[in-house]
Amino acid sequence: MESSVAERELDAVLATLYGAVSGPAGAARDWTALASLFHPSARLLCLDAGVDGYDGAAMTLDDYRRTRSPFFDSTDFHETEFRRETHLQGPLALVYSWYAGRRRPGGEDLVRGVNAIQLCRQRGRWVILSVAWYRDHDAVGPLPRAHE
């Protein structure tokens, strides 16, 4: 597969990923669209800084929905990608996607982070195998601002 075709397909996957979790407080998130992106055994991992490095527990997409819905119900939140690195190797893709979370599109950054998204190409489409992410800072230095 030509890399530009793969990259366009990955653009669509990431646009759906970010679009599905964005919206005003209380607005229904598109959980069906989000679920369509993931392999049935996919895992998500939110890494939080701890005393001995980063710690986090793997969760399913259902776990993510259950634990994040109260936040989405009470908070205007729009997550957008502002930088990406994509590594393609045959049917595998590893995407580093830097994002900003805002109360409204184009507003001030409330949170920034990076998603490490592992995908594979199955039956003619890209599916997400895993997403690991952390917010705001890490041991090697600050994340870039959305405008950098």
mmCIF file of N, CA and C in Angstrom:
data_model
loop_
_atom_site.group_PDB
_atom_site.id
_atom_site.type_symbol
_atom_site.label_atom_id
_atom_site.label_comp_id
_atom_site.label_asym_id
_atom_site.label_seq_id
_atom_site.Cartn_x
_atom_site.Cartn_y
_atom_site.Cartn_z
ATOM 1 N N MET A 1 0.840 -1.171 0.000
ATOM 2 C CA MET A 1 0.000 0.000 0.000
ATOM 3 C C MET A 1 0.885 1.234 0.000
ATOM 4 N N GLU A 2 0.579 2.179 -0.835
ATOM 5 C CA GLU A 2 1.314 3.426 -0.917
ATOM 6 C C GLU A 2 1.144 4.205 0.391
ATOM 7 N N SER A 3 2.242 4.792 0.893
ATOM 8 C CA SER A 3 2.180 5.444 2.202
ATOM 9 C C SER A 3 1.219 6.633 2.213
ATOM 10 N N SER A 4 1.100 7.375 1.109
ATOM 11 C CA SER A 4 0.170 8.517 1.113
ATOM 12 C C SER A 4 -1.278 8.049 1.246
ATOM 13 N N VAL A 5 -1.606 6.893 0.663
ATOM 14 C CA VAL A 5 -2.945 6.329 0.824
ATOM 15 C C VAL A 5 -3.148 5.927 2.279
ATOM 16 N N ALA A 6 -2.173 5.236 2.853
ATOM 17 C CA ALA A 6 -2.256 4.823 4.248
ATOM 18 C C ALA A 6 -2.385 6.044 5.161
ATOM 19 N N GLU A 7 -1.618 7.073 4.891
ATOM 20 C CA GLU A 7 -1.671 8.269 5.729
ATOM 21 C C GLU A 7 -3.030 8.959 5.637
ATOM 22 N N ARG A 8 -3.633 8.991 4.465
ATOM 23 C CA ARG A 8 -4.988 9.563 4.327
ATOM 24 C C ARG A 8 -5.999 8.728 5.110
ATOM 25 N N GLU A 9 -5.859 7.416 5.052
ATOM 26 C CA GLU A 9 -6.756 6.548 5.823
ATOM 27 C C GLU A 9 -6.558 6.750 7.322
ATOM 28 N N LEU A 10 -5.311 6.893 7.743
ATOM 29 C CA LEU A 10 -5.033 7.144 9.154
ATOM 30 C C LEU A 10 -5.556 8.515 9.584
ATOM 31 N N ASP A 11 -5.487 9.507 8.682
ATOM 32 C CA ASP A 11 -6.084 10.820 8.967
ATOM 33 C C ASP A 11 -7.555 10.663 9.344
ATOM 34 N N ALA A 12 -8.273 9.855 8.586
ATOM 35 C CA ALA A 12 -9.705 9.650 8.834
ATOM 36 C C ALA A 12 -9.932 8.956 10.176
ATOM 37 N N VAL A 13 -9.102 7.971 10.509
ATOM 38 C CA VAL A 13 -9.230 7.268 11.790
ATOM 39 C C VAL A 13 -9.022 8.251 12.937
ATOM 40 N N LEU A 14 -7.967 9.059 12.867
ATOM 41 C CA LEU A 14 -7.688 9.982 13.963
ATOM 42 C C LEU A 14 -8.724 11.100 14.045
ATOM 43 N N ALA A 15 -9.231 11.559 12.922
ATOM 44 C CA ALA A 15 -10.299 12.570 12.952
ATOM 45 C C ALA A 15 -11.535 12.014 13.662
ATOM 46 N N THR A 16 -11.870 10.755 13.390
ATOM 47 C CA THR A 16 -13.003 10.120 14.065
ATOM 48 C C THR A 16 -12.712 9.938 15.549
ATOM 49 N N LEU A 17 -11.505 9.514 15.875
ATOM 50 C CA LEU A 17 -11.107 9.314 17.270
ATOM 51 C C LEU A 17 -11.283 10.601 18.073
ATOM 52 N N TYR A 18 -10.701 11.694 17.599
ATOM 53 C CA TYR A 18 -10.788 12.960 18.326
ATOM 54 C C TYR A 18 -12.206 13.535 18.280
ATOM 55 N N GLY A 19 -12.875 13.408 17.159
ATOM 56 C CA GLY A 19 -14.236 13.931 17.034
ATOM 57 C C GLY A 19 -15.221 13.231 17.945
ATOM 58 N N ALA A 20 -15.019 11.935 18.165
ATOM 59 C CA ALA A 20 -15.965 11.150 18.964
ATOM 60 C C ALA A 20 -15.956 11.543 20.435
ATOM 61 N N VAL A 21 -14.853 12.072 20.942
ATOM 62 C CA VAL A 21 -14.781 12.435 22.362
ATOM 63 C C VAL A 21 -14.933 13.936 22.594
ATOM 64 N N SER A 22 -15.148 14.701 21.539
ATOM 65 C CA SER A 22 -15.245 16.151 21.650
ATOM 66 C C SER A 22 -16.692 16.607 21.615
ATOM 67 N N GLY A 23 -16.962 17.675 22.378
ATOM 68 C CA GLY A 23 -18.292 18.260 22.345
ATOM 69 C C GLY A 23 -18.581 19.066 23.588
ATOM 70 N N PRO A 24 -19.736 19.721 23.596
ATOM 71 C CA PRO A 24 -20.130 20.487 24.782
ATOM 72 C C PRO A 24 -20.532 19.560 25.925
ATOM 73 N N ALA A 25 -20.534 20.102 27.127
ATOM 74 C CA ALA A 25 -20.929 19.340 28.316
ATOM 75 C C ALA A 25 -22.310 18.739 28.105
ATOM 76 N N GLY A 26 -22.442 17.488 28.450
ATOM 77 C CA GLY A 26 -23.729 16.819 28.369
ATOM 78 C C GLY A 26 -24.107 16.311 26.999
ATOM 79 N N ALA A 27 -23.385 16.719 25.960
ATOM 80 C CA ALA A 27 -23.697 16.233 24.607
ATOM 81 C C ALA A 27 -23.284 14.774 24.491
ATOM 82 N N ALA A 28 -24.111 14.008 23.821
ATOM 83 C CA ALA A 28 -23.796 12.590 23.620
ATOM 84 C C ALA A 28 -22.521 12.464 22.801
ATOM 85 N N ARG A 29 -21.602 11.661 23.269
ATOM 86 C CA ARG A 29 -20.399 11.365 22.504
ATOM 87 C C ARG A 29 -20.726 10.226 21.550
ATOM 88 N N ASP A 30 -19.995 10.157 20.455
ATOM 89 C CA ASP A 30 -20.287 9.150 19.435
ATOM 90 C C ASP A 30 -19.537 7.860 19.763
ATOM 91 N N TRP A 31 -20.054 7.135 20.755
ATOM 92 C CA TRP A 31 -19.409 5.913 21.201
ATOM 93 C C TRP A 31 -19.434 4.832 20.129
ATOM 94 N N THR A 32 -20.457 4.832 19.274
ATOM 95 C CA THR A 32 -20.534 3.839 18.193
ATOM 96 C C THR A 32 -19.411 4.073 17.189
ATOM 97 N N ALA A 33 -19.205 5.327 16.803
ATOM 98 C CA ALA A 33 -18.108 5.644 15.874
ATOM 99 C C ALA A 33 -16.766 5.298 16.503
ATOM 100 N N LEU A 34 -16.625 5.608 17.786
ATOM 101 C CA LEU A 34 -15.377 5.299 18.466
ATOM 102 C C LEU A 34 -15.129 3.794 18.489
ATOM 103 N N ALA A 35 -16.149 3.023 18.846
ATOM 104 C CA ALA A 35 -16.006 1.564 18.911
ATOM 105 C C ALA A 35 -15.654 0.970 17.550
ATOM 106 N N SER A 36 -16.129 1.579 16.474
ATOM 107 C CA SER A 36 -15.854 1.047 15.133
ATOM 108 C C SER A 36 -14.379 1.127 14.765
ATOM 109 N N LEU A 37 -13.619 1.950 15.465
ATOM 110 C CA LEU A 37 -12.196 2.124 15.179
ATOM 111 C C LEU A 37 -11.319 1.067 15.833
ATOM 112 N N PHE A 38 -11.834 0.402 16.885
ATOM 113 C CA PHE A 38 -11.012 -0.435 17.734
ATOM 114 C C PHE A 38 -11.171 -1.917 17.438
ATOM 115 N N HIS A 39 -10.070 -2.642 17.538
ATOM 116 C CA HIS A 39 -10.080 -4.101 17.515
ATOM 117 C C HIS A 39 -10.830 -4.558 18.766
ATOM 118 N N PRO A 40 -11.580 -5.659 18.706
ATOM 119 C CA PRO A 40 -12.346 -6.101 19.883
ATOM 120 C C PRO A 40 -11.512 -6.305 21.148
ATOM 121 N N SER A 41 -10.237 -6.638 21.024
ATOM 122 C CA SER A 41 -9.415 -6.848 22.222
ATOM 123 C C SER A 41 -8.468 -5.680 22.498
ATOM 124 N N ALA A 42 -8.747 -4.521 21.907
ATOM 125 C CA ALA A 42 -7.895 -3.344 22.097
ATOM 126 C C ALA A 42 -7.867 -2.911 23.561
ATOM 127 N N ARG A 43 -6.773 -2.252 23.922
ATOM 128 C CA ARG A 43 -6.612 -1.733 25.281
ATOM 129 C C ARG A 43 -6.207 -0.263 25.225
ATOM 130 N N LEU A 44 -6.620 0.457 26.246
ATOM 131 C CA LEU A 44 -6.261 1.858 26.425
ATOM 132 C C LEU A 44 -5.526 1.983 27.742
ATOM 133 N N LEU A 45 -4.570 2.899 27.801
ATOM 134 C CA LEU A 45 -3.762 3.063 28.996
ATOM 135 C C LEU A 45 -3.470 4.546 29.201
ATOM 136 N N CYS A 46 -4.008 5.118 30.275
ATOM 137 C CA CYS A 46 -3.721 6.502 30.653
ATOM 138 C C CYS A 46 -2.603 6.471 31.676
ATOM 139 N N LEU A 47 -1.485 7.067 31.324
ATOM 140 C CA LEU A 47 -0.325 7.071 32.209
ATOM 141 C C LEU A 47 -0.324 8.329 33.072
ATOM 142 N N ASP A 48 -0.163 8.150 34.357
ATOM 143 C CA ASP A 48 -0.089 9.256 35.300
ATOM 144 C C ASP A 48 1.261 9.231 35.989
ATOM 145 N N ALA A 49 1.811 10.422 36.221
ATOM 146 C CA ALA A 49 3.110 10.519 36.882
ATOM 147 C C ALA A 49 2.995 10.059 38.328
ATOM 148 N N GLY A 50 3.953 9.246 38.734
ATOM 149 C CA GLY A 50 4.031 8.780 40.116
ATOM 150 C C GLY A 50 5.433 8.974 40.642
ATOM 151 N N VAL A 51 5.656 8.553 41.832
ATOM 152 C CA VAL A 51 6.962 8.702 42.468
ATOM 153 C C VAL A 51 8.046 7.952 41.692
ATOM 154 N N ASP A 52 7.732 6.762 41.215
ATOM 155 C CA ASP A 52 8.724 5.925 40.534
ATOM 156 C C ASP A 52 8.556 5.922 39.021
ATOM 157 N N GLY A 53 8.004 6.973 38.444
ATOM 158 C CA GLY A 53 7.780 7.026 37.003
ATOM 159 C C GLY A 53 6.299 7.047 36.705
ATOM 160 N N TYR A 54 5.947 6.545 35.567
ATOM 161 C CA TYR A 54 4.559 6.581 35.134
ATOM 162 C C TYR A 54 3.850 5.289 35.480
ATOM 163 N N ASP A 55 2.602 5.434 35.867
ATOM 164 C CA ASP A 55 1.804 4.307 36.293
ATOM 165 C C ASP A 55 0.440 4.411 35.625
ATOM 166 N N GLY A 56 -0.139 3.292 35.313
ATOM 167 C CA GLY A 56 -1.471 3.305 34.727
ATOM 168 C C GLY A 56 -2.014 1.907 34.600
ATOM 169 N N ALA A 57 -3.308 1.818 34.521
ATOM 170 C CA ALA A 57 -3.964 0.521 34.387
ATOM 171 C C ALA A 57 -4.606 0.431 33.002
ATOM 172 N N ALA A 58 -4.433 -0.705 32.355
ATOM 173 C CA ALA A 58 -5.039 -0.917 31.042
ATOM 174 C C ALA A 58 -6.544 -1.031 31.207
ATOM 175 N N MET A 59 -7.270 -0.505 30.225
ATOM 176 C CA MET A 59 -8.725 -0.577 30.253
ATOM 177 C C MET A 59 -9.253 -0.917 28.872
ATOM 178 N N THR A 60 -10.466 -1.413 28.848
ATOM 179 C CA THR A 60 -11.161 -1.649 27.588
ATOM 180 C C THR A 60 -11.838 -0.362 27.166
ATOM 181 N N LEU A 61 -12.370 -0.349 25.969
ATOM 182 C CA LEU A 61 -13.123 0.814 25.508
ATOM 183 C C LEU A 61 -14.367 1.033 26.374
ATOM 184 N N ASP A 62 -15.005 -0.037 26.824
ATOM 185 C CA ASP A 62 -16.152 0.095 27.734
ATOM 186 C C ASP A 62 -15.733 0.720 29.061
ATOM 187 N N ASP A 63 -14.562 0.332 29.570
ATOM 188 C CA ASP A 63 -14.042 0.946 30.796
ATOM 189 C C ASP A 63 -13.809 2.440 30.584
ATOM 190 N N TYR A 64 -13.231 2.793 29.443
ATOM 191 C CA TYR A 64 -12.976 4.194 29.122
ATOM 192 C C TYR A 64 -14.293 4.974 29.119
ATOM 193 N N ARG A 65 -15.283 4.444 28.451
ATOM 194 C CA ARG A 65 -16.585 5.125 28.383
ATOM 195 C C ARG A 65 -17.159 5.318 29.786
ATOM 196 N N ARG A 66 -17.131 4.276 30.587
ATOM 197 C CA ARG A 66 -17.692 4.343 31.934
ATOM 198 C C ARG A 66 -16.954 5.356 32.799
ATOM 199 N N THR A 67 -15.631 5.376 32.736
ATOM 200 C CA THR A 67 -14.856 6.259 33.608
ATOM 201 C C THR A 67 -14.791 7.699 33.109
ATOM 202 N N ARG A 68 -14.946 7.915 31.813
ATOM 203 C CA ARG A 68 -14.828 9.269 31.261
ATOM 204 C C ARG A 68 -16.174 9.968 31.055
ATOM 205 N N SER A 69 -17.265 9.218 31.006
ATOM 206 C CA SER A 69 -18.582 9.823 30.771
ATOM 207 C C SER A 69 -18.937 10.908 31.788
ATOM 208 N N PRO A 70 -18.668 10.734 33.087
ATOM 209 C CA PRO A 70 -18.992 11.818 34.024
ATOM 210 C C PRO A 70 -18.272 13.132 33.677
ATOM 211 N N PHE A 71 -17.026 13.043 33.233
ATOM 212 C CA PHE A 71 -16.292 14.235 32.810
ATOM 213 C C PHE A 71 -16.974 14.865 31.598
ATOM 214 N N PHE A 72 -17.278 14.060 30.584
ATOM 215 C CA PHE A 72 -17.915 14.587 29.374
ATOM 216 C C PHE A 72 -19.308 15.148 29.667
ATOM 217 N N ASP A 73 -20.001 14.577 30.628
ATOM 218 C CA ASP A 73 -21.333 15.063 30.992
ATOM 219 C C ASP A 73 -21.276 16.440 31.642
ATOM 220 N N SER A 74 -20.170 16.742 32.320
ATOM 221 C CA SER A 74 -20.091 17.988 33.082
ATOM 222 C C SER A 74 -19.174 19.050 32.486
ATOM 223 N N THR A 75 -18.445 18.724 31.426
ATOM 224 C CA THR A 75 -17.387 19.618 30.947
ATOM 225 C C THR A 75 -17.423 19.780 29.433
ATOM 226 N N ASP A 76 -17.400 21.036 28.971
ATOM 227 C CA ASP A 76 -17.162 21.291 27.546
ATOM 228 C C ASP A 76 -15.735 20.842 27.267
ATOM 229 N N PHE A 77 -15.555 19.997 26.265
ATOM 230 C CA PHE A 77 -14.216 19.492 25.992
ATOM 231 C C PHE A 77 -14.080 19.188 24.512
ATOM 232 N N HIS A 78 -13.073 19.786 23.906
ATOM 233 C CA HIS A 78 -12.783 19.589 22.485
ATOM 234 C C HIS A 78 -11.308 19.248 22.362
ATOM 235 N N GLU A 79 -11.039 18.050 21.874
ATOM 236 C CA GLU A 79 -9.667 17.568 21.747
ATOM 237 C C GLU A 79 -9.281 17.601 20.274
ATOM 238 N N THR A 80 -8.152 18.243 19.979
ATOM 239 C CA THR A 80 -7.680 18.332 18.600
ATOM 240 C C THR A 80 -6.201 17.992 18.522
ATOM 241 N N GLU A 81 -5.856 17.358 17.442
ATOM 242 C CA GLU A 81 -4.459 17.005 17.174
ATOM 243 C C GLU A 81 -3.749 18.224 16.603
ATOM 244 N N PHE A 82 -2.497 18.437 17.065
ATOM 245 C CA PHE A 82 -1.729 19.537 16.487
ATOM 246 C C PHE A 82 -0.363 19.109 15.948
ATOM 247 N N ARG A 83 -0.005 17.857 16.148
ATOM 248 C CA ARG A 83 1.266 17.351 15.603
ATOM 249 C C ARG A 83 1.171 15.842 15.534
ATOM 250 N N ARG A 84 1.849 15.253 14.534
ATOM 251 C CA ARG A 84 1.802 13.798 14.385
ATOM 252 C C ARG A 84 3.093 13.285 13.784
ATOM 253 N N GLU A 85 3.493 12.102 14.258
ATOM 254 C CA GLU A 85 4.561 11.316 13.639
ATOM 255 C C GLU A 85 3.979 9.939 13.363
ATOM 256 N N THR A 86 4.132 9.476 12.135
ATOM 257 C CA THR A 86 3.581 8.179 11.744
ATOM 258 C C THR A 86 4.707 7.281 11.264
ATOM 259 N N HIS A 87 4.705 6.054 11.764
ATOM 260 C CA HIS A 87 5.674 5.048 11.346
ATOM 261 C C HIS A 87 4.889 3.868 10.780
ATOM 262 N N LEU A 88 5.104 3.582 9.500
ATOM 263 C CA LEU A 88 4.410 2.490 8.822
ATOM 264 C C LEU A 88 5.379 1.364 8.527
ATOM 265 N N GLN A 89 4.952 0.141 8.786
ATOM 266 C CA GLN A 89 5.739 -1.034 8.446
ATOM 267 C C GLN A 89 4.760 -2.144 8.078
ATOM 268 N N GLY A 90 4.599 -2.374 6.772
ATOM 269 C CA GLY A 90 3.654 -3.395 6.324
ATOM 270 C C GLY A 90 2.263 -3.100 6.843
ATOM 271 N N PRO A 91 1.634 -4.073 7.511
ATOM 272 C CA PRO A 91 0.271 -3.869 7.994
ATOM 273 C C PRO A 91 0.199 -3.182 9.364
ATOM 274 N N LEU A 92 1.332 -2.681 9.857
ATOM 275 C CA LEU A 92 1.358 -2.033 11.169
ATOM 276 C C LEU A 92 1.616 -0.544 11.033
ATOM 277 N N ALA A 93 1.013 0.216 11.946
ATOM 278 C CA ALA A 93 1.278 1.651 12.033
ATOM 279 C C ALA A 93 1.417 2.011 13.500
ATOM 280 N N LEU A 94 2.378 2.868 13.783
ATOM 281 C CA LEU A 94 2.526 3.462 15.099
ATOM 282 C C LEU A 94 2.440 4.963 14.897
ATOM 283 N N VAL A 95 1.470 5.564 15.548
ATOM 284 C CA VAL A 95 1.225 6.995 15.390
ATOM 285 C C VAL A 95 1.412 7.676 16.739
ATOM 286 N N TYR A 96 2.290 8.671 16.773
ATOM 287 C CA TYR A 96 2.390 9.563 17.923
ATOM 288 C C TYR A 96 1.584 10.793 17.557
ATOM 289 N N SER A 97 0.569 11.078 18.341
ATOM 290 C CA SER A 97 -0.356 12.166 18.038
ATOM 291 C C SER A 97 -0.431 13.103 19.240
ATOM 292 N N TRP A 98 0.112 14.312 19.081
ATOM 293 C CA TRP A 98 0.063 15.308 20.136
ATOM 294 C C TRP A 98 -1.269 16.033 20.045
ATOM 295 N N TYR A 99 -1.891 16.256 21.195
ATOM 296 C CA TYR A 99 -3.221 16.865 21.197
ATOM 297 C C TYR A 99 -3.311 17.986 22.232
ATOM 298 N N ALA A 100 -4.306 18.829 22.018
ATOM 299 C CA ALA A 100 -4.676 19.858 22.988
ATOM 300 C C ALA A 100 -6.150 19.672 23.302
ATOM 301 N N GLY A 101 -6.483 19.781 24.571
ATOM 302 C CA GLY A 101 -7.872 19.751 25.013
ATOM 303 C C GLY A 101 -8.289 21.155 25.408
ATOM 304 N N ARG A 102 -9.443 21.584 24.917
ATOM 305 C CA ARG A 102 -9.916 22.950 25.142
ATOM 306 C C ARG A 102 -11.404 22.934 25.490
ATOM 307 N N ARG A 103 -11.864 23.996 26.118
ATOM 308 C CA ARG A 103 -13.294 24.140 26.419
ATOM 309 C C ARG A 103 -14.097 24.402 25.152
ATOM 310 N N ARG A 104 -13.485 25.059 24.187
ATOM 311 C CA ARG A 104 -14.147 25.318 22.903
ATOM 312 C C ARG A 104 -13.108 25.244 21.802
ATOM 313 N N PRO A 105 -13.523 24.884 20.590
ATOM 314 C CA PRO A 105 -12.554 24.819 19.492
ATOM 315 C C PRO A 105 -11.818 26.152 19.346
ATOM 316 N N GLY A 106 -10.504 26.087 19.251
ATOM 317 C CA GLY A 106 -9.696 27.289 19.087
ATOM 318 C C GLY A 106 -9.428 28.042 20.372
ATOM 319 N N GLY A 107 -9.971 27.568 21.492
ATOM 320 C CA GLY A 107 -9.777 28.237 22.778
ATOM 321 C C GLY A 107 -8.410 27.946 23.365
ATOM 322 N N GLU A 108 -8.230 28.404 24.586
ATOM 323 C CA GLU A 108 -6.972 28.211 25.310
ATOM 324 C C GLU A 108 -6.790 26.739 25.676
ATOM 325 N N ASP A 109 -5.552 26.263 25.615
ATOM 326 C CA ASP A 109 -5.248 24.888 26.010
ATOM 327 C C ASP A 109 -5.554 24.687 27.490
ATOM 328 N N LEU A 110 -6.358 23.670 27.789
ATOM 329 C CA LEU A 110 -6.570 23.258 29.178
ATOM 330 C C LEU A 110 -5.600 22.147 29.533
ATOM 331 N N VAL A 111 -5.362 21.291 28.568
ATOM 332 C CA VAL A 111 -4.481 20.154 28.753
ATOM 333 C C VAL A 111 -3.829 19.854 27.412
ATOM 334 N N ARG A 112 -2.603 19.373 27.481
ATOM 335 C CA ARG A 112 -1.921 18.879 26.289
ATOM 336 C C ARG A 112 -1.400 17.507 26.612
ATOM 337 N N GLY A 113 -1.251 16.697 25.586
ATOM 338 C CA GLY A 113 -0.734 15.365 25.814
ATOM 339 C C GLY A 113 -0.305 14.729 24.515
ATOM 340 N N VAL A 114 0.108 13.483 24.617
ATOM 341 C CA VAL A 114 0.484 12.725 23.433
ATOM 342 C C VAL A 114 -0.139 11.337 23.541
ATOM 343 N N ASN A 115 -0.701 10.896 22.428
ATOM 344 C CA ASN A 115 -1.228 9.541 22.294
ATOM 345 C C ASN A 115 -0.236 8.719 21.491
ATOM 346 N N ALA A 116 0.077 7.526 21.962
ATOM 347 C CA ALA A 116 0.839 6.545 21.187
ATOM 348 C C ALA A 116 -0.187 5.504 20.742
ATOM 349 N N ILE A 117 -0.502 5.511 19.447
ATOM 350 C CA ILE A 117 -1.594 4.690 18.913
ATOM 351 C C ILE A 117 -0.998 3.606 18.022
ATOM 352 N N GLN A 118 -1.280 2.373 18.354
ATOM 353 C CA GLN A 118 -0.814 1.231 17.566
ATOM 354 C C GLN A 118 -2.001 0.708 16.763
ATOM 355 N N LEU A 119 -1.819 0.581 15.449
ATOM 356 C CA LEU A 119 -2.888 0.126 14.564
ATOM 357 C C LEU A 119 -2.398 -1.003 13.676
ATOM 358 N N CYS A 120 -3.338 -1.777 13.163
ATOM 359 C CA CYS A 120 -3.008 -2.780 12.148
ATOM 360 C C CYS A 120 -4.070 -2.709 11.058
ATOM 361 N N ARG A 121 -3.673 -3.133 9.889
ATOM 362 C CA ARG A 121 -4.576 -3.132 8.744
ATOM 363 C C ARG A 121 -5.166 -4.530 8.628
ATOM 364 N N GLN A 122 -6.487 -4.604 8.776
ATOM 365 C CA GLN A 122 -7.200 -5.879 8.696
ATOM 366 C C GLN A 122 -8.404 -5.723 7.780
ATOM 367 N N ARG A 123 -8.578 -6.659 6.889
ATOM 368 C CA ARG A 123 -9.729 -6.682 5.987
ATOM 369 C C ARG A 123 -9.977 -5.321 5.331
ATOM 370 N N GLY A 124 -8.878 -4.725 4.870
ATOM 371 C CA GLY A 124 -8.979 -3.493 4.089
ATOM 372 C C GLY A 124 -9.147 -2.210 4.877
ATOM 373 N N ARG A 125 -8.944 -2.243 6.203
ATOM 374 C CA ARG A 125 -9.065 -0.996 6.968
ATOM 375 C C ARG A 125 -8.139 -1.017 8.184
ATOM 376 N N TRP A 126 -7.827 0.160 8.694
ATOM 377 C CA TRP A 126 -6.996 0.294 9.876
ATOM 378 C C TRP A 126 -7.853 0.165 11.124
ATOM 379 N N VAL A 127 -7.404 -0.650 12.082
ATOM 380 C CA VAL A 127 -8.073 -0.775 13.376
ATOM 381 C C VAL A 127 -7.061 -0.490 14.479
ATOM 382 N N ILE A 128 -7.540 0.129 15.543
ATOM 383 C CA ILE A 128 -6.683 0.475 16.676
ATOM 384 C C ILE A 128 -6.523 -0.743 17.586
ATOM 385 N N LEU A 129 -5.275 -1.076 17.863
ATOM 386 C CA LEU A 129 -4.955 -2.159 18.787
ATOM 387 C C LEU A 129 -4.756 -1.638 20.202
ATOM 388 N N SER A 130 -4.146 -0.453 20.306
ATOM 389 C CA SER A 130 -3.908 0.124 21.626
ATOM 390 C C SER A 130 -3.702 1.627 21.513
ATOM 391 N N VAL A 131 -4.041 2.287 22.611
ATOM 392 C CA VAL A 131 -3.751 3.711 22.769
ATOM 393 C C VAL A 131 -3.195 3.892 24.176
ATOM 394 N N ALA A 132 -1.993 4.441 24.249
ATOM 395 C CA ALA A 132 -1.406 4.822 25.532
ATOM 396 C C ALA A 132 -1.167 6.323 25.471
ATOM 397 N N TRP A 133 -1.492 7.034 26.548
ATOM 398 C CA TRP A 133 -1.318 8.478 26.524
ATOM 399 C C TRP A 133 -0.921 9.011 27.892
ATOM 400 N N TYR A 134 -0.310 10.200 27.844
ATOM 401 C CA TYR A 134 -0.052 10.942 29.067
ATOM 402 C C TYR A 134 -0.293 12.414 28.790
ATOM 403 N N ARG A 135 -0.497 13.144 29.867
ATOM 404 C CA ARG A 135 -0.861 14.551 29.753
ATOM 405 C C ARG A 135 0.241 15.453 30.284
ATOM 406 N N ASP A 136 0.383 16.604 29.638
ATOM 407 C CA ASP A 136 1.096 17.790 30.087
ATOM 408 C C ASP A 136 2.605 17.761 30.228
ATOM 409 N N HIS A 137 3.189 16.743 30.795
ATOM 410 C CA HIS A 137 4.638 16.790 30.982
ATOM 411 C C HIS A 137 5.189 15.373 31.138
ATOM 412 N N ASP A 138 6.471 15.293 31.007
ATOM 413 C CA ASP A 138 7.146 14.015 31.252
ATOM 414 C C ASP A 138 8.570 14.291 31.719
ATOM 415 N N ALA A 139 9.311 13.234 31.945
ATOM 416 C CA ALA A 139 10.666 13.370 32.495
ATOM 417 C C ALA A 139 11.653 13.967 31.508
ATOM 418 N N VAL A 140 11.369 13.918 30.215
ATOM 419 C CA VAL A 140 12.315 14.439 29.232
ATOM 420 C C VAL A 140 12.024 15.867 28.814
ATOM 421 N N GLY A 141 10.967 16.448 29.263
ATOM 422 C CA GLY A 141 10.710 17.842 28.926
ATOM 423 C C GLY A 141 9.261 18.075 28.573
ATOM 424 N N PRO A 142 8.902 19.337 28.475
ATOM 425 C CA PRO A 142 7.507 19.689 28.232
ATOM 426 C C PRO A 142 7.054 19.322 26.822
ATOM 427 N N LEU A 143 5.791 19.068 26.706
ATOM 428 C CA LEU A 143 5.205 18.839 25.381
ATOM 429 C C LEU A 143 5.174 20.164 24.626
ATOM 430 N N PRO A 144 5.215 20.116 23.294
ATOM 431 C CA PRO A 144 5.130 21.358 22.528
ATOM 432 C C PRO A 144 3.755 22.001 22.702
ATOM 433 N N ARG A 145 3.701 23.313 22.611
ATOM 434 C CA ARG A 145 2.425 24.024 22.626
ATOM 435 C C ARG A 145 1.757 23.771 21.287
ATOM 436 N N ALA A 146 0.463 23.942 21.223
ATOM 437 C CA ALA A 146 -0.294 23.651 20.010
ATOM 438 C C ALA A 146 0.168 24.511 18.839
ATOM 439 N N HIS A 147 0.667 25.697 19.103
ATOM 440 C CA HIS A 147 1.069 26.584 18.018
ATOM 441 C C HIS A 147 2.516 26.402 17.589
ATOM 442 N N GLU A 148 3.257 25.525 18.228
ATOM 443 C CA GLU A 148 4.672 25.323 17.863
ATOM 444 C C GLU A 148 4.813 24.365 16.702
#
